[in-house]
């Protein structure tokens, strides 16, 4: 007799559920590439390969646990669990993206990856345990223009506390002038990468290395991908 654990989902409800999930992926217009049962459902709006190359390099140095804060559809979480056997968790407050992340991950039977609905705030981050690697990509500028630089710095200090080995970090810059939020950020001057590096050090990170570059979202500017050390 088959173990209860091994039983497969089957029949009309399961097919209907997968159909609904495919429709949801179309509606969400994913930020990340999404694949289900080995078939690509969406290429994603943002190229993730250059950022994954940096995360992969960091994981290759040895990491058991990873948290992706603002994980969207969970591309980095899924790959960290699948390719490096990490206990990997993604956290996001967008119900649609998180539903895609979680449901697709379970259907793909990707072990050791999971997703949590939560708003990233200093109060929330203070409750988290440490992770070997924390990924925080393309989120902080939104928090910075909404809540100010001082709050963004407090949040980064909380992230430093939960970072055991490395933070992989990237954010929007004030020179991305085609984006509505660029003028709401502090003026990062002619060298935004340097400004961000100094900002990370001001949050208590002991080192912040420029580990690569990535395209900015819908803009011609280049962003720096930082690997920071607590
Ligand atoms: C621009 S996307 C970046 C996604 C992913 N980190 C990446 O770079 O590929 C920002 C993501 O962060 C999430 N997000 C932004 N602010 C958040 C907050 N305060 N709490 C939780 N999630 C947040 C959004 O829902 C969205 O999925």
mmCIF file of C-alpha atoms in Angstrom, residues 29-35 42-57 59 68 70-80 83 97 135 137-138 168 170 211-218 222-223 225:
data_model
loop_
_atom_site.group_PDB
_atom_site.id
_atom_site.type_symbol
_atom_site.label_atom_id
_atom_site.label_comp_id
_atom_site.label_asym_id
_atom_site.label_seq_id
_atom_site.Cartn_x
_atom_site.Cartn_y
_atom_site.Cartn_z
ATOM 1 C CA UNK A 29 3.104 39.342 -14.741
ATOM 2 C CA UNK A 30 5.887 37.784 -12.698
ATOM 3 C CA UNK A 31 9.062 39.629 -11.874
ATOM 4 C CA UNK A 32 10.888 36.257 -11.887
ATOM 5 C CA UNK A 33 10.956 33.360 -14.364
ATOM 6 C CA UNK A 34 8.312 30.798 -13.361
ATOM 7 C CA UNK A 35 8.240 27.130 -14.424
ATOM 8 C CA UNK A 42 6.739 33.047 -17.734
ATOM 9 C CA UNK A 43 10.231 34.383 -18.511
ATOM 10 C CA UNK A 44 9.778 37.036 -15.817
ATOM 11 C CA UNK A 45 10.092 40.795 -16.246
ATOM 12 C CA UNK A 46 13.606 40.992 -14.862
ATOM 13 C CA UNK A 47 16.659 39.033 -15.855
ATOM 14 C CA UNK A 48 17.773 37.109 -12.775
ATOM 15 C CA UNK A 49 20.903 35.410 -14.136
ATOM 16 C CA UNK A 50 23.505 37.992 -13.101
ATOM 17 C CA UNK A 51 22.102 38.215 -9.579
ATOM 18 C CA UNK A 52 21.812 34.429 -9.294
ATOM 19 C CA UNK A 53 25.486 34.151 -10.358
ATOM 20 C CA UNK A 54 26.478 36.199 -7.291
ATOM 21 C CA UNK A 55 24.137 34.316 -4.927
ATOM 22 C CA UNK A 56 25.382 31.010 -6.321
ATOM 23 C CA UNK A 57 29.013 32.033 -5.781
ATOM 24 C CA UNK A 59 26.325 29.682 -1.545
ATOM 25 C CA UNK A 68 15.208 36.073 0.609
ATOM 26 C CA UNK A 70 11.020 40.449 -0.741
ATOM 27 C CA UNK A 71 11.270 37.169 -2.667
ATOM 28 C CA UNK A 72 8.592 37.853 -5.348
ATOM 29 C CA UNK A 73 7.903 34.531 -7.151
ATOM 30 C CA UNK A 74 10.756 32.827 -5.315
ATOM 31 C CA UNK A 75 13.238 32.125 -8.124
ATOM 32 C CA UNK A 76 16.321 32.517 -5.892
ATOM 33 C CA UNK A 77 14.733 30.577 -3.005
ATOM 34 C CA UNK A 78 13.842 27.635 -5.248
ATOM 35 C CA UNK A 79 17.301 27.475 -6.801
ATOM 36 C CA UNK A 80 19.079 27.746 -3.433
ATOM 37 C CA UNK A 83 20.939 23.284 -6.232
ATOM 38 C CA UNK A 97 3.384 36.716 -6.052
ATOM 39 C CA UNK A 135 19.248 38.070 0.016
ATOM 40 C CA UNK A 137 17.373 42.667 -3.758
ATOM 41 C CA UNK A 138 15.505 45.593 -5.305
ATOM 42 C CA UNK A 168 23.581 39.834 -1.123
ATOM 43 C CA UNK A 170 21.113 45.593 -4.601
ATOM 44 C CA UNK A 211 30.490 41.585 -6.580
ATOM 45 C CA UNK A 212 28.980 42.308 -9.974
ATOM 46 C CA UNK A 213 26.583 44.475 -11.906
ATOM 47 C CA UNK A 214 22.994 44.046 -12.954
ATOM 48 C CA UNK A 215 20.606 45.902 -15.194
ATOM 49 C CA UNK A 216 18.214 48.210 -13.419
ATOM 50 C CA UNK A 217 14.504 47.508 -13.779
ATOM 51 C CA UNK A 218 13.191 49.239 -16.939
ATOM 52 C CA UNK A 222 23.531 49.743 -14.062
ATOM 53 C CA UNK A 223 23.202 48.650 -10.458
ATOM 54 C CA UNK A 225 25.400 43.867 -6.651
#
